[in-house]
Amino acid sequence: MTDTAINRATVQIEAARRTSERPIVRTFFDEPTFTATHVVHDPVTRRAAIIDSVMDFDQAAGRTSHASADAVIAYVREQNLAVDWLLETHAHADHLSDAPYLKKYLGGKVVIGRDIVTVQNVFAGVFNEPASFARDGSQFDHLMDDGEAFRIGNLPAIALHVPGHTPACLAYVIGDAVFVGDTLFMPDYGSARADFPGGDARTLFRSIRRLMALPDATRVFLCHDYKAPGRDNFVWETSIGAEREDNVHVRDGIDEDTFVAMREARDQTLGMPRLILPSIQVNIRAGHLPEPEANGVSYLKLPLNLL
């Protein structure tokens, strides 16, 4: 079966490399959550997108703050960029999105994949959300479909649906670069877990192999890095060619059944992410805190003996 979206993305990537119309990427790494936030801009028009922002959260104190987002805002203003898009690769389980804060100060549309509605419906049950909690994705400004084209200034971009880690995961191909969220990690670290509600190791394998059909020279930007054993530095950029050749979980030559057996066995050994319960409650709301209660305070729930 022809994958029209991948074919279009391939044409886009090859054209960008021929013409040198490549996005400039500046990454901000939040070590407490091991998260890479990418600011991507067109050097000609200076239009920009921000991918996977981080809200600072002191769980013990129950306090949020915005130092990470403020650093992004300072860079955007220093570089005289205009933000069109606040892109989420998925509803993260390891950090809280700060998209609303960035939108307040920089503008831009908050975007996620259309299948966020599946995630919302699953976790609305987990957190016993009230009927007032919308389960249609309307907290976001735009829900993207697989193969949907958009632009950042003069730079063409395409959204690719890459489920498996979650049902709603998107990768964004911008110029000659792809921003893959949690689908892939550095070649020496491997792949995302697939044991969250709605996740599936077999689906993840197929999504990864779909991404690996892009040209080898495609720049790959990751959402996380955890420093594989023996590596001293955090790294968040690689290439499709490097992933195909060296990824310890899913390089060329590793078949689907082998990957699924490895991934499912490995996932059984992993604990829950430290911030999964607060993160999901915020991120299914597009980075907004739950509505304040009668005393004016927002509360996050902690379901006991459920997950």
PDB file of C-alpha atoms in Angstrom:
ATOM      1  CA  MET A   1       0.000   0.000   0.000  1.00  0.00           C
ATOM      2  CA  THR A   2       1.348   3.421  -0.943  1.00  0.00           C
ATOM      3  CA  ASP A   3       1.921   5.743   2.019  1.00  0.00           C
ATOM      4  CA  THR A   4       0.998   9.063   0.476  1.00  0.00           C
ATOM      5  CA  ALA A   5       1.926  11.120   3.539  1.00  0.00           C
ATOM      6  CA  ILE A   6       5.409   9.575   3.758  1.00  0.00           C
ATOM      7  CA  ASN A   7       5.928  10.063   0.038  1.00  0.00           C
ATOM      8  CA  ARG A   8       4.987  13.735   0.326  1.00  0.00           C
ATOM      9  CA  ALA A   9       7.226  14.140   3.363  1.00  0.00           C
ATOM     10  CA  THR A  10      10.104  12.525   1.469  1.00  0.00           C
ATOM     11  CA  VAL A  11       9.685  14.925  -1.442  1.00  0.00           C
ATOM     12  CA  GLN A  12       9.601  17.829   1.020  1.00  0.00           C
ATOM     13  CA  ILE A  13      12.774  16.678   2.819  1.00  0.00           C
ATOM     14  CA  GLU A  14      14.718  16.132  -0.388  1.00  0.00           C
ATOM     15  CA  ALA A  15      13.641  19.528  -1.747  1.00  0.00           C
ATOM     16  CA  ALA A  16      14.695  21.234   1.481  1.00  0.00           C
ATOM     17  CA  ARG A  17      18.137  19.665   1.292  1.00  0.00           C
ATOM     18  CA  ARG A  18      18.579  20.701  -2.348  1.00  0.00           C
ATOM     19  CA  THR A  19      17.572  24.306  -1.735  1.00  0.00           C
ATOM     20  CA  SER A  20      19.035  24.709   1.784  1.00  0.00           C
ATOM     21  CA  GLU A  21      15.607  25.904   2.951  1.00  0.00           C
ATOM     22  CA  ARG A  22      16.078  24.261   6.320  1.00  0.00           C
ATOM     23  CA  PRO A  23      14.548  25.205   9.648  1.00  0.00           C
ATOM     24  CA  ILE A  24      16.718  26.592  12.409  1.00  0.00           C
ATOM     25  CA  VAL A  25      16.198  24.622  15.619  1.00  0.00           C
ATOM     26  CA  ARG A  26      17.053  25.802  19.126  1.00  0.00           C
ATOM     27  CA  THR A  27      16.494  23.265  21.874  1.00  0.00           C
ATOM     28  CA  PHE A  28      15.856  23.879  25.567  1.00  0.00           C
ATOM     29  CA  PHE A  29      16.501  20.810  27.722  1.00  0.00           C
ATOM     30  CA  ASP A  30      14.715  20.391  31.052  1.00  0.00           C
ATOM     31  CA  GLU A  31      16.866  17.958  33.005  1.00  0.00           C
ATOM     32  CA  PRO A  32      14.353  17.292  35.833  1.00  0.00           C
ATOM     33  CA  THR A  33      11.983  15.737  33.276  1.00  0.00           C
ATOM     34  CA  PHE A  34      14.615  14.921  30.614  1.00  0.00           C
ATOM     35  CA  THR A  35      12.487  16.834  28.098  1.00  0.00           C
ATOM     36  CA  ALA A  36      13.670  18.661  24.976  1.00  0.00           C
ATOM     37  CA  THR A  37      11.554  21.635  23.907  1.00  0.00           C
ATOM     38  CA  HIS A  38      12.325  22.702  20.348  1.00  0.00           C
ATOM     39  CA  VAL A  39      11.874  26.181  18.898  1.00  0.00           C
ATOM     40  CA  VAL A  40      11.781  25.812  15.113  1.00  0.00           C
ATOM     41  CA  HIS A  41      11.842  28.789  12.764  1.00  0.00           C
ATOM     42  CA  ASP A  42      12.086  29.787   9.137  1.00  0.00           C
ATOM     43  CA  PRO A  43      15.255  31.912   8.758  1.00  0.00           C
ATOM     44  CA  VAL A  44      13.667  33.984   5.977  1.00  0.00           C
ATOM     45  CA  THR A  45      10.302  34.963   7.456  1.00  0.00           C
ATOM     46  CA  ARG A  46      11.227  34.309  11.106  1.00  0.00           C
ATOM     47  CA  ARG A  47       7.895  32.567  11.669  1.00  0.00           C
ATOM     48  CA  ALA A  48       8.214  29.869  14.329  1.00  0.00           C
ATOM     49  CA  ALA A  49       6.750  26.874  16.123  1.00  0.00           C
ATOM     50  CA  ILE A  50       7.397  25.631  19.659  1.00  0.00           C
ATOM     51  CA  ILE A  51       7.254  21.873  20.155  1.00  0.00           C
ATOM     52  CA  ASP A  52       6.583  20.145  23.509  1.00  0.00           C
ATOM     53  CA  SER A  53       6.866  22.915  26.086  1.00  0.00           C
ATOM     54  CA  VAL A  54       7.448  22.322  29.813  1.00  0.00           C
ATOM     55  CA  MET A  55       5.705  23.822  32.835  1.00  0.00           C
ATOM     56  CA  ASP A  56       7.871  23.645  35.959  1.00  0.00           C
ATOM     57  CA  PHE A  57       6.119  21.669  38.686  1.00  0.00           C
ATOM     58  CA  ASP A  58       7.193  21.134  42.291  1.00  0.00           C
ATOM     59  CA  GLN A  59       5.115  18.088  43.129  1.00  0.00           C
ATOM     60  CA  ALA A  60       5.920  18.054  46.827  1.00  0.00           C
ATOM     61  CA  ALA A  61       4.781  21.660  47.249  1.00  0.00           C
ATOM     62  CA  GLY A  62       1.998  21.491  44.670  1.00  0.00           C
ATOM     63  CA  ARG A  63       3.370  24.599  42.956  1.00  0.00           C
ATOM     64  CA  THR A  64       3.714  25.455  39.289  1.00  0.00           C
ATOM     65  CA  SER A  65       6.126  28.001  37.820  1.00  0.00           C
ATOM     66  CA  HIS A  66       7.368  29.067  34.412  1.00  0.00           C
ATOM     67  CA  ALA A  67      11.161  29.425  34.377  1.00  0.00           C
ATOM     68  CA  SER A  68      11.501  26.935  31.507  1.00  0.00           C
ATOM     69  CA  ALA A  69       8.865  28.698  29.404  1.00  0.00           C
ATOM     70  CA  ASP A  70      10.329  32.110  30.278  1.00  0.00           C
ATOM     71  CA  ALA A  71      13.670  31.020  28.798  1.00  0.00           C
ATOM     72  CA  VAL A  72      11.868  30.093  25.579  1.00  0.00           C
ATOM     73  CA  ILE A  73      10.025  33.435  25.553  1.00  0.00           C
ATOM     74  CA  ALA A  74      13.291  35.332  26.031  1.00  0.00           C
ATOM     75  CA  TYR A  75      14.875  33.500  23.089  1.00  0.00           C
ATOM     76  CA  VAL A  76      11.877  34.087  20.810  1.00  0.00           C
ATOM     77  CA  ARG A  77      11.908  37.792  21.580  1.00  0.00           C
ATOM     78  CA  GLU A  78      15.681  38.071  21.279  1.00  0.00           C
ATOM     79  CA  GLN A  79      15.545  36.451  17.832  1.00  0.00           C
ATOM     80  CA  ASN A  80      12.541  38.549  16.781  1.00  0.00           C
ATOM     81  CA  LEU A  81      10.475  35.463  15.971  1.00  0.00           C
ATOM     82  CA  ALA A  82       6.715  35.293  15.466  1.00  0.00           C
ATOM     83  CA  VAL A  83       5.133  32.112  16.847  1.00  0.00           C
ATOM     84  CA  ASP A  84       2.381  30.547  14.746  1.00  0.00           C
ATOM     85  CA  TRP A  85       2.175  27.087  16.317  1.00  0.00           C
ATOM     86  CA  LEU A  86       2.461  25.474  19.761  1.00  0.00           C
ATOM     87  CA  LEU A  87       2.771  21.830  18.756  1.00  0.00           C
ATOM     88  CA  GLU A  88       2.274  18.876  21.092  1.00  0.00           C
ATOM     89  CA  THR A  89       3.511  15.491  19.904  1.00  0.00           C
ATOM     90  CA  HIS A  90       1.128  13.760  22.373  1.00  0.00           C
ATOM     91  CA  ALA A  91      -0.393  14.045  25.851  1.00  0.00           C
ATOM     92  CA  HIS A  92       2.816  13.574  27.812  1.00  0.00           C
ATOM     93  CA  ALA A  93       3.028  11.417  30.936  1.00  0.00           C
ATOM     94  CA  ASP A  94       6.294  12.825  32.247  1.00  0.00           C
ATOM     95  CA  HIS A  95       5.894  16.599  32.229  1.00  0.00           C
ATOM     96  CA  LEU A  96       3.194  19.248  32.218  1.00  0.00           C
ATOM     97  CA  SER A  97       2.719  21.297  29.056  1.00  0.00           C
ATOM     98  CA  ASP A  98       3.030  25.079  29.366  1.00  0.00           C
ATOM     99  CA  ALA A  99       1.358  25.839  26.035  1.00  0.00           C
ATOM    100  CA  PRO A 100      -1.292  28.217  27.475  1.00  0.00           C
ATOM    101  CA  TYR A 101       1.392  30.343  29.148  1.00  0.00           C
ATOM    102  CA  LEU A 102       3.404  30.549  25.937  1.00  0.00           C
ATOM    103  CA  LYS A 103       0.270  31.379  23.971  1.00  0.00           C
ATOM    104  CA  LYS A 104      -0.525  34.220  26.378  1.00  0.00           C
ATOM    105  CA  TYR A 105       2.843  35.900  25.770  1.00  0.00           C
ATOM    106  CA  LEU A 106       3.761  34.790  22.245  1.00  0.00           C
ATOM    107  CA  GLY A 107       0.533  33.824  20.483  1.00  0.00           C
ATOM    108  CA  GLY A 108       0.156  30.743  18.302  1.00  0.00           C
ATOM    109  CA  LYS A 109      -2.327  27.892  18.004  1.00  0.00           C
ATOM    110  CA  VAL A 110      -2.119  24.933  20.394  1.00  0.00           C
ATOM    111  CA  VAL A 111      -2.138  21.760  18.286  1.00  0.00           C
ATOM    112  CA  ILE A 112      -2.249  18.012  18.917  1.00  0.00           C
ATOM    113  CA  GLY A 113      -3.328  14.925  16.976  1.00  0.00           C
ATOM    114  CA  ARG A 114      -7.016  14.258  16.439  1.00  0.00           C
ATOM    115  CA  ASP A 115      -6.839  11.017  18.395  1.00  0.00           C
ATOM    116  CA  ILE A 116      -6.425  13.016  21.611  1.00  0.00           C
ATOM    117  CA  VAL A 117     -10.166  12.390  21.957  1.00  0.00           C
ATOM    118  CA  THR A 118      -9.375   8.694  22.560  1.00  0.00           C
ATOM    119  CA  VAL A 119      -6.888   9.624  25.276  1.00  0.00           C
ATOM    120  CA  GLN A 120      -9.344  12.055  26.856  1.00  0.00           C
ATOM    121  CA  ASN A 121     -12.077   9.447  26.993  1.00  0.00           C
ATOM    122  CA  VAL A 122      -9.775   6.868  28.602  1.00  0.00           C
ATOM    123  CA  PHE A 123      -8.404   9.186  31.260  1.00  0.00           C
ATOM    124  CA  ALA A 124     -11.717  10.904  31.939  1.00  0.00           C
ATOM    125  CA  GLY A 125     -12.671   7.572  33.440  1.00  0.00           C
ATOM    126  CA  VAL A 126      -9.400   7.135  35.313  1.00  0.00           C
ATOM    127  CA  PHE A 127      -9.764  10.544  36.988  1.00  0.00           C
ATOM    128  CA  ASN A 128     -13.563  10.453  37.224  1.00  0.00           C
ATOM    129  CA  GLU A 129     -13.769  13.760  35.380  1.00  0.00           C
ATOM    130  CA  PRO A 130     -17.064  15.640  35.679  1.00  0.00           C
ATOM    131  CA  ALA A 131     -19.519  15.891  32.800  1.00  0.00           C
ATOM    132  CA  SER A 132     -18.253  19.443  32.199  1.00  0.00           C
ATOM    133  CA  PHE A 133     -14.887  18.053  31.028  1.00  0.00           C
ATOM    134  CA  ALA A 134     -15.014  18.097  27.216  1.00  0.00           C
ATOM    135  CA  ARG A 135     -13.957  14.829  25.594  1.00  0.00           C
ATOM    136  CA  ASP A 136     -13.868  16.182  22.035  1.00  0.00           C
ATOM    137  CA  GLY A 137     -10.444  17.848  21.944  1.00  0.00           C
ATOM    138  CA  SER A 138     -11.967  21.313  22.064  1.00  0.00           C
ATOM    139  CA  GLN A 139      -9.439  22.446  24.678  1.00  0.00           C
ATOM    140  CA  PHE A 140      -6.949  22.624  21.789  1.00  0.00           C
ATOM    141  CA  ASP A 141      -7.035  25.196  19.011  1.00  0.00           C
ATOM    142  CA  HIS A 142      -6.589  22.610  16.266  1.00  0.00           C
ATOM    143  CA  LEU A 143      -6.556  18.819  15.944  1.00  0.00           C
ATOM    144  CA  MET A 144      -4.289  17.567  13.165  1.00  0.00           C
ATOM    145  CA  ASP A 145      -4.902  14.571  10.955  1.00  0.00           C
ATOM    146  CA  ASP A 146      -2.377  12.180   9.479  1.00  0.00           C
ATOM    147  CA  GLY A 147      -0.832  13.739   6.380  1.00  0.00           C
ATOM    148  CA  GLU A 148      -2.147  17.217   7.150  1.00  0.00           C
ATOM    149  CA  ALA A 149       0.008  19.929   5.600  1.00  0.00           C
ATOM    150  CA  PHE A 150       0.781  23.257   7.235  1.00  0.00           C
ATOM    151  CA  ARG A 151       3.488  25.902   7.026  1.00  0.00           C
ATOM    152  CA  ILE A 152       5.921  27.763   9.238  1.00  0.00           C
ATOM    153  CA  GLY A 153       6.592  30.832   7.163  1.00  0.00           C
ATOM    154  CA  ASN A 154       7.994  29.527   3.876  1.00  0.00           C
ATOM    155  CA  LEU A 155       8.767  26.115   5.343  1.00  0.00           C
ATOM    156  CA  PRO A 156       6.388  23.286   4.429  1.00  0.00           C
ATOM    157  CA  ALA A 157       5.377  20.884   7.184  1.00  0.00           C
ATOM    158  CA  ILE A 158       3.415  17.634   7.422  1.00  0.00           C
ATOM    159  CA  ALA A 159       1.893  15.865  10.434  1.00  0.00           C
ATOM    160  CA  LEU A 160       2.339  12.084  10.645  1.00  0.00           C
ATOM    161  CA  HIS A 161       0.228   9.911  12.944  1.00  0.00           C
ATOM    162  CA  VAL A 162       2.616   7.537  14.762  1.00  0.00           C
ATOM    163  CA  PRO A 163       0.586   5.734  17.459  1.00  0.00           C
ATOM    164  CA  GLY A 164       1.872   3.005  19.745  1.00  0.00           C
ATOM    165  CA  HIS A 165       3.306   4.922  22.689  1.00  0.00           C
ATOM    166  CA  THR A 166      -0.119   6.584  22.906  1.00  0.00           C
ATOM    167  CA  PRO A 167      -3.026   6.528  20.437  1.00  0.00           C
ATOM    168  CA  ALA A 168      -2.594  10.231  19.650  1.00  0.00           C
ATOM    169  CA  CYS A 169       1.138  10.511  18.929  1.00  0.00           C
ATOM    170  CA  LEU A 170       2.138  12.760  16.033  1.00  0.00           C
ATOM    171  CA  ALA A 171       5.490  13.401  14.404  1.00  0.00           C
ATOM    172  CA  TYR A 172       5.974  16.725  12.624  1.00  0.00           C
ATOM    173  CA  VAL A 173       8.096  16.874   9.445  1.00  0.00           C
ATOM    174  CA  ILE A 174       9.277  20.465   9.036  1.00  0.00           C
ATOM    175  CA  GLY A 175      11.583  21.164   6.115  1.00  0.00           C
ATOM    176  CA  ASP A 176      14.285  18.484   6.308  1.00  0.00           C
ATOM    177  CA  ALA A 177      13.662  17.650   9.986  1.00  0.00           C
ATOM    178  CA  VAL A 178      11.237  15.398  11.820  1.00  0.00           C
ATOM    179  CA  PHE A 179      10.188  15.893  15.436  1.00  0.00           C
ATOM    180  CA  VAL A 180       9.216  12.451  16.686  1.00  0.00           C
ATOM    181  CA  GLY A 181       8.058  13.003  20.270  1.00  0.00           C
ATOM    182  CA  ASP A 182       8.516   9.848  22.377  1.00  0.00           C
ATOM    183  CA  THR A 183       8.254   7.387  19.481  1.00  0.00           C
ATOM    184  CA  LEU A 184      12.029   7.053  19.175  1.00  0.00           C
ATOM    185  CA  PHE A 185      14.991   7.850  21.416  1.00  0.00           C
ATOM    186  CA  MET A 186      18.684   8.108  20.558  1.00  0.00           C
ATOM    187  CA  PRO A 187      19.982   4.976  18.791  1.00  0.00           C
ATOM    188  CA  ASP A 188      21.862   3.884  21.917  1.00  0.00           C
ATOM    189  CA  TYR A 189      18.689   4.118  24.048  1.00  0.00           C
ATOM    190  CA  GLY A 190      16.036   2.671  21.755  1.00  0.00           C
ATOM    191  CA  SER A 191      12.307   3.235  21.744  1.00  0.00           C
ATOM    192  CA  ALA A 192       9.364   4.455  23.807  1.00  0.00           C
ATOM    193  CA  ARG A 193       7.393   2.258  26.170  1.00  0.00           C
ATOM    194  CA  ALA A 194       4.027   1.024  24.930  1.00  0.00           C
ATOM    195  CA  ASP A 195       2.229  -0.041  28.110  1.00  0.00           C
ATOM    196  CA  PHE A 196       0.186   3.084  28.873  1.00  0.00           C
ATOM    197  CA  PRO A 197      -3.596   2.893  28.295  1.00  0.00           C
ATOM    198  CA  GLY A 198      -4.105   2.752  24.535  1.00  0.00           C
ATOM    199  CA  GLY A 199      -0.467   1.924  23.862  1.00  0.00           C
ATOM    200  CA  ASP A 200       0.563  -1.102  21.817  1.00  0.00           C
ATOM    201  CA  ALA A 201       4.028  -2.447  21.018  1.00  0.00           C
ATOM    202  CA  ARG A 202       3.057  -3.857  17.625  1.00  0.00           C
ATOM    203  CA  THR A 203       1.518  -0.539  16.585  1.00  0.00           C
ATOM    204  CA  LEU A 204       4.631   1.260  17.845  1.00  0.00           C
ATOM    205  CA  PHE A 205       6.893  -0.930  15.700  1.00  0.00           C
ATOM    206  CA  ARG A 206       4.866  -0.113  12.593  1.00  0.00           C
ATOM    207  CA  SER A 207       4.929   3.605  13.382  1.00  0.00           C
ATOM    208  CA  ILE A 208       8.704   3.532  13.845  1.00  0.00           C
ATOM    209  CA  ARG A 209       9.222   1.647  10.598  1.00  0.00           C
ATOM    210  CA  ARG A 210       6.999   4.214   8.910  1.00  0.00           C
ATOM    211  CA  LEU A 211       9.298   6.996  10.122  1.00  0.00           C
ATOM    212  CA  MET A 212      12.324   4.990   9.026  1.00  0.00           C
ATOM    213  CA  ALA A 213      11.007   5.108   5.461  1.00  0.00           C
ATOM    214  CA  LEU A 214      11.994   8.781   5.381  1.00  0.00           C
ATOM    215  CA  PRO A 215      15.356   9.640   3.759  1.00  0.00           C
ATOM    216  CA  ASP A 216      18.434   8.636   5.752  1.00  0.00           C
ATOM    217  CA  ALA A 217      19.641  12.247   5.901  1.00  0.00           C
ATOM    218  CA  THR A 218      16.461  13.447   7.627  1.00  0.00           C
ATOM    219  CA  ARG A 219      17.337  15.244  10.844  1.00  0.00           C
ATOM    220  CA  VAL A 220      15.545  13.644  13.806  1.00  0.00           C
ATOM    221  CA  PHE A 221      14.751  15.675  16.931  1.00  0.00           C
ATOM    222  CA  LEU A 222      13.674  13.790  20.041  1.00  0.00           C
ATOM    223  CA  CYS A 223      11.457  14.827  22.945  1.00  0.00           C
ATOM    224  CA  HIS A 224      13.570  13.067  25.582  1.00  0.00           C
ATOM    225  CA  ASP A 225      17.040  11.775  26.336  1.00  0.00           C
ATOM    226  CA  TYR A 226      18.049   9.732  29.359  1.00  0.00           C
ATOM    227  CA  LYS A 227      21.767   9.210  28.624  1.00  0.00           C
ATOM    228  CA  ALA A 228      22.357   5.580  27.738  1.00  0.00           C
ATOM    229  CA  PRO A 229      24.935   3.730  29.862  1.00  0.00           C
ATOM    230  CA  GLY A 230      28.429   4.864  28.941  1.00  0.00           C
ATOM    231  CA  ARG A 231      27.314   8.216  27.509  1.00  0.00           C
ATOM    232  CA  ASP A 232      28.021  11.347  29.555  1.00  0.00           C
ATOM    233  CA  ASN A 233      26.065  14.002  27.643  1.00  0.00           C
ATOM    234  CA  PHE A 234      22.414  14.562  26.874  1.00  0.00           C
ATOM    235  CA  VAL A 235      21.697  14.428  23.125  1.00  0.00           C
ATOM    236  CA  TRP A 236      18.431  15.080  21.296  1.00  0.00           C
ATOM    237  CA  GLU A 237      19.347  15.114  17.594  1.00  0.00           C
ATOM    238  CA  THR A 238      20.155  12.192  15.336  1.00  0.00           C
ATOM    239  CA  SER A 239      19.162  11.066  11.810  1.00  0.00           C
ATOM    240  CA  ILE A 240      16.921   8.494  10.223  1.00  0.00           C
ATOM    241  CA  GLY A 241      19.998   6.744   8.835  1.00  0.00           C
ATOM    242  CA  ALA A 242      21.550   6.467  12.299  1.00  0.00           C
ATOM    243  CA  GLU A 243      18.306   5.104  13.734  1.00  0.00           C
ATOM    244  CA  ARG A 244      17.994   2.520  10.965  1.00  0.00           C
ATOM    245  CA  GLU A 245      21.592   1.395  11.362  1.00  0.00           C
ATOM    246  CA  ASP A 246      22.151   1.536  15.118  1.00  0.00           C
ATOM    247  CA  ASN A 247      18.927   1.733  17.150  1.00  0.00           C
ATOM    248  CA  VAL A 248      19.330  -0.914  19.840  1.00  0.00           C
ATOM    249  CA  HIS A 249      15.630  -1.829  19.803  1.00  0.00           C
ATOM    250  CA  VAL A 250      14.438  -1.384  16.254  1.00  0.00           C
ATOM    251  CA  ARG A 251      17.308  -1.076  13.747  1.00  0.00           C
ATOM    252  CA  ASP A 252      17.109  -2.648  10.311  1.00  0.00           C
ATOM    253  CA  GLY A 253      17.022  -6.430  10.612  1.00  0.00           C
ATOM    254  CA  ILE A 254      14.951  -6.564  13.804  1.00  0.00           C
ATOM    255  CA  ASP A 255      11.533  -7.939  12.895  1.00  0.00           C
ATOM    256  CA  GLU A 256       8.174  -7.034  14.390  1.00  0.00           C
ATOM    257  CA  ASP A 257       7.755 -10.106  16.590  1.00  0.00           C
ATOM    258  CA  THR A 258      11.242  -9.721  18.055  1.00  0.00           C
ATOM    259  CA  PHE A 259      10.608  -6.070  18.829  1.00  0.00           C
ATOM    260  CA  VAL A 260       7.209  -6.753  20.381  1.00  0.00           C
ATOM    261  CA  ALA A 261       8.614  -9.489  22.637  1.00  0.00           C
ATOM    262  CA  MET A 262      11.454  -7.210  23.761  1.00  0.00           C
ATOM    263  CA  ARG A 263       9.238  -4.168  24.263  1.00  0.00           C
ATOM    264  CA  GLU A 264       6.541  -5.982  26.232  1.00  0.00           C
ATOM    265  CA  ALA A 265       9.093  -7.715  28.470  1.00  0.00           C
ATOM    266  CA  ARG A 266      10.963  -4.473  29.086  1.00  0.00           C
ATOM    267  CA  ASP A 267       7.791  -2.522  29.834  1.00  0.00           C
ATOM    268  CA  GLN A 268       6.898  -4.975  32.591  1.00  0.00           C
ATOM    269  CA  THR A 269      10.058  -3.909  34.440  1.00  0.00           C
ATOM    270  CA  LEU A 270       9.356  -0.163  34.271  1.00  0.00           C
ATOM    271  CA  GLY A 271       7.789   1.842  37.062  1.00  0.00           C
ATOM    272  CA  MET A 272       5.223   4.580  36.491  1.00  0.00           C
ATOM    273  CA  PRO A 273       6.682   7.930  35.427  1.00  0.00           C
ATOM    274  CA  ARG A 274       7.088  10.213  38.449  1.00  0.00           C
ATOM    275  CA  LEU A 275       4.730  12.887  37.121  1.00  0.00           C
ATOM    276  CA  ILE A 276       2.249  10.767  35.181  1.00  0.00           C
ATOM    277  CA  LEU A 277      -0.796  11.524  37.360  1.00  0.00           C
ATOM    278  CA  PRO A 278      -0.474  15.331  37.384  1.00  0.00           C
ATOM    279  CA  SER A 279       0.833  15.443  33.811  1.00  0.00           C
ATOM    280  CA  ILE A 280      -2.040  13.584  32.205  1.00  0.00           C
ATOM    281  CA  GLN A 281      -4.685  15.621  34.020  1.00  0.00           C
ATOM    282  CA  VAL A 282      -3.118  18.843  32.720  1.00  0.00           C
ATOM    283  CA  ASN A 283      -2.113  17.667  29.277  1.00  0.00           C
ATOM    284  CA  ILE A 284      -5.521  16.317  28.264  1.00  0.00           C
ATOM    285  CA  ARG A 285      -6.657  19.884  28.970  1.00  0.00           C
ATOM    286  CA  ALA A 286      -4.096  21.343  26.524  1.00  0.00           C
ATOM    287  CA  GLY A 287      -1.882  22.495  29.399  1.00  0.00           C
ATOM    288  CA  HIS A 288      -4.627  24.093  31.481  1.00  0.00           C
ATOM    289  CA  LEU A 289      -5.052  23.246  35.147  1.00  0.00           C
ATOM    290  CA  PRO A 290      -8.390  21.761  36.205  1.00  0.00           C
ATOM    291  CA  GLU A 291     -11.118  24.322  36.813  1.00  0.00           C
ATOM    292  CA  PRO A 292     -10.816  25.980  40.236  1.00  0.00           C
ATOM    293  CA  GLU A 293     -13.228  24.757  42.856  1.00  0.00           C
ATOM    294  CA  ALA A 294     -15.477  26.969  44.993  1.00  0.00           C
ATOM    295  CA  ASN A 295     -12.523  28.223  47.027  1.00  0.00           C
ATOM    296  CA  GLY A 296     -10.684  29.383  43.869  1.00  0.00           C
ATOM    297  CA  VAL A 297      -8.054  26.625  44.034  1.00  0.00           C
ATOM    298  CA  SER A 298      -7.342  24.024  41.318  1.00  0.00           C
ATOM    299  CA  TYR A 299      -6.844  20.437  42.489  1.00  0.00           C
ATOM    300  CA  LEU A 300      -5.156  17.433  40.907  1.00  0.00           C
ATOM    301  CA  LYS A 301      -6.529  13.990  41.736  1.00  0.00           C
ATOM    302  CA  LEU A 302      -4.579  10.974  42.930  1.00  0.00           C
ATOM    303  CA  PRO A 303      -6.538   7.801  42.113  1.00  0.00           C
ATOM    304  CA  LEU A 304      -5.699   5.129  44.658  1.00  0.00           C
ATOM    305  CA  ASN A 305      -5.110   1.461  43.795  1.00  0.00           C
ATOM    306  CA  LEU A 306      -6.389   1.944  40.254  1.00  0.00           C
ATOM    307  CA  LEU A 307      -3.401   2.012  37.907  1.00  0.00           C
TER     308      LEU A 307
END
